[in-house]
């Protein structure tokens, strides 16, 4: 493409085909990199940093140190049991390109709207036959508003059903202008109490709740979702406040996402950031408790298939 | 499933499978008898069959409504000494004690069977394939090693969907009468006259077989203390008095007649894939008439269908370890096919189709092998039912797409009407019901071995003996064109050897093992006065299986990348690495990272397509000795696992010992992008070359297809795949947890059903290696995730 240079590019870290639980039908889910929050229970810790990163899989590494020769920053460590000095590494990926065992893996690649669309269109037949489409997830896709402004009109043009999974933690203006491009907005209710929200996610939630209130009036495809982590969201107080808030917004439906510790396995491979969550209770029991409580508070909770 | 059916099912599932010596012993006594030695072969076959049917132990088990015992045991199999019996008996003394599929056998029976072996040692079919003893020994050595190819036909042909409709209309005696009339019109003593006489004898034997059950049922009725059961026995007596001798007058008689014929054809031809086929089509008129007249209630009809279905699981094949490596599991491929269209292309789903699907779903037994045809006009309730059954983890029915198969059959030479009347037989091979004698499972070709030979001047890795074509040294191959030519030269050379052996085996079957009963149930044979083994049927094909095309496709793709594009190493270096089973682990990791079939990558997919094209081109224009074409099938039953052990490492990164690709599936564990990508890859292939059908397994972990979303997703996947020209699909839903439990503790899940290349078999019936393979694959499938 001749104007390739000026085209905005998005930073994504994964594209998963045949997703059945990110909206209706068979979907392809695109994971955007970068998030304004850092939830303690994050299942994609590699999504938080807005820059490309390197991940090291110790179990695949043979210690051959081919990577050391490729690194322009001198960030490769030689002692066994460690490989990358994350304070020096800038995520350029040169080491991953030469590693013979895929022990170093680049997390995050830049794509243009048309490159991404080509990838997504591969499963268009399956979207059509299943009533499915594409879901943007992350990370927080709305932090890449410039790229989305380029990508979303093309995706709509191609007839794709579009869903967004958002934390709401982005610039209000971006949410207002981009939300109408989506058929469905899955909006996370992470924690009701502002102080608790800051404790668990690193940020206050007042702007987030205001955004939800506005969207509830303007967007028919808005759906509330709640991650259910034992000992966090499942307190009586939080559930009551969630129910009151949603009812005030005229929303009854809420989707419950069961907690699974998939993210914790990824933490040691990445630059230090999140600490593994010390779980307080059984996810399945907690889920059931939340479902019952919200139901008795007048909501219609829908439980996603447990993994 | 009512209580009676539950009891019947339990009795069959809990019965210890065993080996019944009766067929072998009676067969031997007949052939040893000096009086019989001079008779023409067809007469001997018909008389021996009739003798077995007249003398074998017969039983009516408690609760049965449909009767007929294949062996004297509740669940059992027999020995075919004139075919592959000696190979069957290679495990004679270990059948009861072996780990996989043990078969009960008493010491006395062991001794009796051992005593007949010397008589057959010079008389079994494999011993008489080639006239010259030296040539024949070489042939037998090839067969026993089974590395380059395997000719299944040496063990008999079978693989038929007989014209049971004709049996129901005319009765065995009516067909015998037809043969007698025709005999009057030909010269006495001619081949035709002999054939007709053999048909008369065989049909009389079949008729008498039914009458033995009529007598037994009458006697049992008199002695039966329970009046209700006594009435049932009396009804059974009446049914067996009528069929299979005479035309069926109602639904119960029709089911009964089919099952008696099923036993007889299995005993005559070989117990390998004798298929009732399109039961919902030819039995529906009987059902409808009874339902309309009110002589049969819907519940009774259902009970009959279930009771009939259970009977098929009583028949098991007797496979020694030598054969199990090619055909794993206790299956014998008795296919029942539902749905599809009539001769004009209109949808043909009826109440019986649905009833059979229910029977399959609720019974979940290893036989019969249920399959379902789908087409653009298949009714939604039929498709929904199938998708729900599959999503729930039944692993059956296998699905066949008329839209892809009918045109292929027409291209093969079937009339459109006959093409639309197809049913799969064996694993996956479509044939026209009642008209086709296609030795669909004639032979399997080890295609990856041809690549090994191409990389080593026609010799196995590490061997000096040239067994293949004289192709150039890899160092002299300067482009992919040279590599492709060396591979096709080796493949052509191997196929030539295969076809040469096969033609001799075909002639031996015609000479030594004509099948008059079977022939009379195949259109064309009576008309031409010629046995089906000699080409009497209306349609004649022989199927040669292209095993593991994607293993070779991925290897060629890797050669192009590694040697010619990336120039990472030279072809001789790569060949040396393969020969040494990849001492360089880094190189192997690199090779594994190259594009592979099944990941929606056009480059890799094109190579697999090319391999299938090369194979089918080499078969083009070749004719078998029955005057029919050779057709290419893409399935591997379980031989991909055995051949994976004996075939050298290949450039795709597969080590020797790891399985080859199964059927049309990607190489073992090579598909990493999920089912949509996999289906895109498969849809990219020109499957119209698979004129003998193909086997394509899609696997899901149980979690994926659970809940509300599962069946909907499955239905979308399959409808997309089929609307884009997909030919066949089998859906495996496997929970690795369950499979591991079943492996470690066979008693915990004794009846766990899994799909093995076209068949249903119980998990416990599989070899340890196959169990591990299945567990590994499902675990991969379940472990999808991000970083
Ligand atoms: S190149 Fe890869 S395998 Fe070798 S030391 Fe570096 S990370 Fe480990
Ligand atoms: S990503 Fe770049 S900077 Fe970081 S370790 Fe690898 S080569 Fe060095």
JSON list of N, CA and C in Angstrom, two decimals, chain B residues 205-237:
[
{"chain": "B", "resi": 205, "resn": "UNK", "atom": "N", "xyz": [-30.46, -72.93, 1.23]},
{"chain": "B", "resi": 205, "resn": "UNK", "atom": "CA", "xyz": [-29.81, -72.99, 2.55]},
{"chain": "B", "resi": 205, "resn": "UNK", "atom": "C", "xyz": [-30.26, -71.84, 3.44]},
{"chain": "B", "resi": 206, "resn": "UNK", "atom": "N", "xyz": [-30.38, -70.65, 2.86]},
{"chain": "B", "resi": 206, "resn": "UNK", "atom": "CA", "xyz": [-30.81, -69.49, 3.64]},
{"chain": "B", "resi": 206, "resn": "UNK", "atom": "C", "xyz": [-32.27, -69.67, 4.11]},
{"chain": "B", "resi": 207, "resn": "UNK", "atom": "N", "xyz": [-33.11, -70.17, 3.20]},
{"chain": "B", "resi": 207, "resn": "UNK", "atom": "CA", "xyz": [-34.53, -70.39, 3.55]},
{"chain": "B", "resi": 207, "resn": "UNK", "atom": "C", "xyz": [-34.63, -71.38, 4.71]},
{"chain": "B", "resi": 208, "resn": "UNK", "atom": "N", "xyz": [-33.85, -72.47, 4.61]},
{"chain": "B", "resi": 208, "resn": "UNK", "atom": "CA", "xyz": [-33.91, -73.51, 5.63]},
{"chain": "B", "resi": 208, "resn": "UNK", "atom": "C", "xyz": [-33.41, -73.00, 6.98]},
{"chain": "B", "resi": 209, "resn": "UNK", "atom": "N", "xyz": [-32.48, -72.07, 6.92]},
{"chain": "B", "resi": 209, "resn": "UNK", "atom": "CA", "xyz": [-31.93, -71.48, 8.15]},
{"chain": "B", "resi": 209, "resn": "UNK", "atom": "C", "xyz": [-33.06, -70.84, 8.97]},
{"chain": "B", "resi": 210, "resn": "UNK", "atom": "N", "xyz": [-33.90, -70.07, 8.29]},
{"chain": "B", "resi": 210, "resn": "UNK", "atom": "CA", "xyz": [-35.05, -69.46, 8.97]},
{"chain": "B", "resi": 210, "resn": "UNK", "atom": "C", "xyz": [-35.97, -70.50, 9.56]},
{"chain": "B", "resi": 211, "resn": "UNK", "atom": "N", "xyz": [-36.20, -71.57, 8.81]},
{"chain": "B", "resi": 211, "resn": "UNK", "atom": "CA", "xyz": [-37.14, -72.60, 9.28]},
{"chain": "B", "resi": 211, "resn": "UNK", "atom": "C", "xyz": [-36.63, -73.30, 10.54]},
{"chain": "B", "resi": 212, "resn": "UNK", "atom": "N", "xyz": [-35.31, -73.40, 10.68]},
{"chain": "B", "resi": 212, "resn": "UNK", "atom": "CA", "xyz": [-34.79, -73.99, 11.91]},
{"chain": "B", "resi": 212, "resn": "UNK", "atom": "C", "xyz": [-35.21, -73.16, 13.12]},
{"chain": "B", "resi": 213, "resn": "UNK", "atom": "N", "xyz": [-35.20, -71.83, 12.94]},
{"chain": "B", "resi": 213, "resn": "UNK", "atom": "CA", "xyz": [-35.62, -70.97, 14.07]},
{"chain": "B", "resi": 213, "resn": "UNK", "atom": "C", "xyz": [-37.13, -71.09, 14.31]},
{"chain": "B", "resi": 214, "resn": "UNK", "atom": "N", "xyz": [-37.88, -71.28, 13.23]},
{"chain": "B", "resi": 214, "resn": "UNK", "atom": "CA", "xyz": [-39.33, -71.46, 13.40]},
{"chain": "B", "resi": 214, "resn": "UNK", "atom": "C", "xyz": [-39.59, -72.69, 14.27]},
{"chain": "B", "resi": 215, "resn": "UNK", "atom": "N", "xyz": [-38.87, -73.78, 13.96]},
{"chain": "B", "resi": 215, "resn": "UNK", "atom": "CA", "xyz": [-39.04, -75.01, 14.75]},
{"chain": "B", "resi": 215, "resn": "UNK", "atom": "C", "xyz": [-38.65, -74.78, 16.20]},
{"chain": "B", "resi": 216, "resn": "UNK", "atom": "N", "xyz": [-37.49, -74.14, 16.37]},
{"chain": "B", "resi": 216, "resn": "UNK", "atom": "CA", "xyz": [-36.99, -73.91, 17.74]},
{"chain": "B", "resi": 216, "resn": "UNK", "atom": "C", "xyz": [-37.97, -73.05, 18.53]},
{"chain": "B", "resi": 217, "resn": "UNK", "atom": "N", "xyz": [-38.46, -71.98, 17.89]},
{"chain": "B", "resi": 217, "resn": "UNK", "atom": "CA", "xyz": [-39.38, -71.07, 18.59]},
{"chain": "B", "resi": 217, "resn": "UNK", "atom": "C", "xyz": [-40.66, -71.80, 18.98]},
{"chain": "B", "resi": 218, "resn": "UNK", "atom": "N", "xyz": [-41.16, -72.63, 18.09]},
{"chain": "B", "resi": 218, "resn": "UNK", "atom": "CA", "xyz": [-42.37, -73.41, 18.41]},
{"chain": "B", "resi": 218, "resn": "UNK", "atom": "C", "xyz": [-42.13, -74.29, 19.64]},
{"chain": "B", "resi": 219, "resn": "UNK", "atom": "N", "xyz": [-40.99, -75.00, 19.63]},
{"chain": "B", "resi": 219, "resn": "UNK", "atom": "CA", "xyz": [-40.68, -75.89, 20.77]},
{"chain": "B", "resi": 219, "resn": "UNK", "atom": "C", "xyz": [-40.57, -75.08, 22.06]},
{"chain": "B", "resi": 220, "resn": "UNK", "atom": "N", "xyz": [-39.88, -73.93, 21.96]},
{"chain": "B", "resi": 220, "resn": "UNK", "atom": "CA", "xyz": [-39.70, -73.12, 23.17]},
{"chain": "B", "resi": 220, "resn": "UNK", "atom": "C", "xyz": [-41.03, -72.56, 23.65]},
{"chain": "B", "resi": 221, "resn": "UNK", "atom": "N", "xyz": [-41.90, -72.24, 22.71]},
{"chain": "B", "resi": 221, "resn": "UNK", "atom": "CA", "xyz": [-43.21, -71.69, 23.09]},
{"chain": "B", "resi": 221, "resn": "UNK", "atom": "C", "xyz": [-43.99, -72.69, 23.93]},
{"chain": "B", "resi": 222, "resn": "UNK", "atom": "N", "xyz": [-43.92, -73.95, 23.52]},
{"chain": "B", "resi": 222, "resn": "UNK", "atom": "CA", "xyz": [-44.64, -74.99, 24.25]},
{"chain": "B", "resi": 222, "resn": "UNK", "atom": "C", "xyz": [-44.11, -75.12, 25.67]},
{"chain": "B", "resi": 223, "resn": "UNK", "atom": "N", "xyz": [-42.79, -75.03, 25.81]},
{"chain": "B", "resi": 223, "resn": "UNK", "atom": "CA", "xyz": [-42.18, -75.23, 27.13]},
{"chain": "B", "resi": 223, "resn": "UNK", "atom": "C", "xyz": [-42.20, -73.96, 27.98]},
{"chain": "B", "resi": 224, "resn": "UNK", "atom": "N", "xyz": [-42.56, -72.82, 27.40]},
{"chain": "B", "resi": 224, "resn": "UNK", "atom": "CA", "xyz": [-42.45, -71.54, 28.11]},
{"chain": "B", "resi": 224, "resn": "UNK", "atom": "C", "xyz": [-43.55, -71.38, 29.15]},
{"chain": "B", "resi": 225, "resn": "UNK", "atom": "N", "xyz": [-43.17, -71.18, 30.43]},
{"chain": "B", "resi": 225, "resn": "UNK", "atom": "CA", "xyz": [-44.19, -71.04, 31.48]},
{"chain": "B", "resi": 225, "resn": "UNK", "atom": "C", "xyz": [-44.91, -69.68, 31.42]},
{"chain": "B", "resi": 226, "resn": "UNK", "atom": "N", "xyz": [-44.19, -68.64, 30.98]},
{"chain": "B", "resi": 226, "resn": "UNK", "atom": "CA", "xyz": [-44.82, -67.31, 30.94]},
{"chain": "B", "resi": 226, "resn": "UNK", "atom": "C", "xyz": [-45.66, -67.18, 29.67]},
{"chain": "B", "resi": 227, "resn": "UNK", "atom": "N", "xyz": [-46.96, -67.02, 29.83]},
{"chain": "B", "resi": 227, "resn": "UNK", "atom": "CA", "xyz": [-47.83, -67.01, 28.64]},
{"chain": "B", "resi": 227, "resn": "UNK", "atom": "C", "xyz": [-47.51, -65.87, 27.67]},
{"chain": "B", "resi": 228, "resn": "UNK", "atom": "N", "xyz": [-47.09, -64.72, 28.23]},
{"chain": "B", "resi": 228, "resn": "UNK", "atom": "CA", "xyz": [-46.80, -63.59, 27.34]},
{"chain": "B", "resi": 228, "resn": "UNK", "atom": "C", "xyz": [-45.60, -63.92, 26.45]},
{"chain": "B", "resi": 229, "resn": "UNK", "atom": "N", "xyz": [-44.56, -64.47, 27.06]},
{"chain": "B", "resi": 229, "resn": "UNK", "atom": "CA", "xyz": [-43.38, -64.84, 26.27]},
{"chain": "B", "resi": 229, "resn": "UNK", "atom": "C", "xyz": [-43.72, -65.97, 25.31]},
{"chain": "B", "resi": 230, "resn": "UNK", "atom": "N", "xyz": [-44.59, -66.89, 25.75]},
{"chain": "B", "resi": 230, "resn": "UNK", "atom": "CA", "xyz": [-44.99, -67.98, 24.87]},
{"chain": "B", "resi": 230, "resn": "UNK", "atom": "C", "xyz": [-45.65, -67.44, 23.61]},
{"chain": "B", "resi": 231, "resn": "UNK", "atom": "N", "xyz": [-46.47, -66.40, 23.78]},
{"chain": "B", "resi": 231, "resn": "UNK", "atom": "CA", "xyz": [-47.12, -65.79, 22.61]},
{"chain": "B", "resi": 231, "resn": "UNK", "atom": "C", "xyz": [-46.08, -65.15, 21.70]},
{"chain": "B", "resi": 232, "resn": "UNK", "atom": "N", "xyz": [-45.09, -64.50, 22.32]},
{"chain": "B", "resi": 232, "resn": "UNK", "atom": "CA", "xyz": [-44.03, -63.89, 21.51]},
{"chain": "B", "resi": 232, "resn": "UNK", "atom": "C", "xyz": [-43.28, -64.95, 20.71]},
{"chain": "B", "resi": 233, "resn": "UNK", "atom": "N", "xyz": [-42.99, -66.06, 21.37]},
{"chain": "B", "resi": 233, "resn": "UNK", "atom": "CA", "xyz": [-42.25, -67.13, 20.70]},
{"chain": "B", "resi": 233, "resn": "UNK", "atom": "C", "xyz": [-43.07, -67.71, 19.55]},
{"chain": "B", "resi": 234, "resn": "UNK", "atom": "N", "xyz": [-44.35, -67.80, 19.77]},
{"chain": "B", "resi": 234, "resn": "UNK", "atom": "CA", "xyz": [-45.21, -68.30, 18.69]},
{"chain": "B", "resi": 234, "resn": "UNK", "atom": "C", "xyz": [-45.17, -67.34, 17.51]},
{"chain": "B", "resi": 235, "resn": "UNK", "atom": "N", "xyz": [-45.16, -66.03, 17.84]},
{"chain": "B", "resi": 235, "resn": "UNK", "atom": "CA", "xyz": [-45.10, -65.05, 16.75]},
{"chain": "B", "resi": 235, "resn": "UNK", "atom": "C", "xyz": [-43.76, -65.13, 16.02]},
{"chain": "B", "resi": 236, "resn": "UNK", "atom": "N", "xyz": [-42.69, -65.35, 16.79]},
{"chain": "B", "resi": 236, "resn": "UNK", "atom": "CA", "xyz": [-41.37, -65.51, 16.17]},
{"chain": "B", "resi": 236, "resn": "UNK", "atom": "C", "xyz": [-41.40, -66.72, 15.23]},
{"chain": "B", "resi": 237, "resn": "UNK", "atom": "N", "xyz": [-42.01, -67.80, 15.70]},
{"chain": "B", "resi": 237, "resn": "UNK", "atom": "CA", "xyz": [-42.10, -69.00, 14.87]},
{"chain": "B", "resi": 237, "resn": "UNK", "atom": "C", "xyz": [-42.81, -68.69, 13.55]}
]
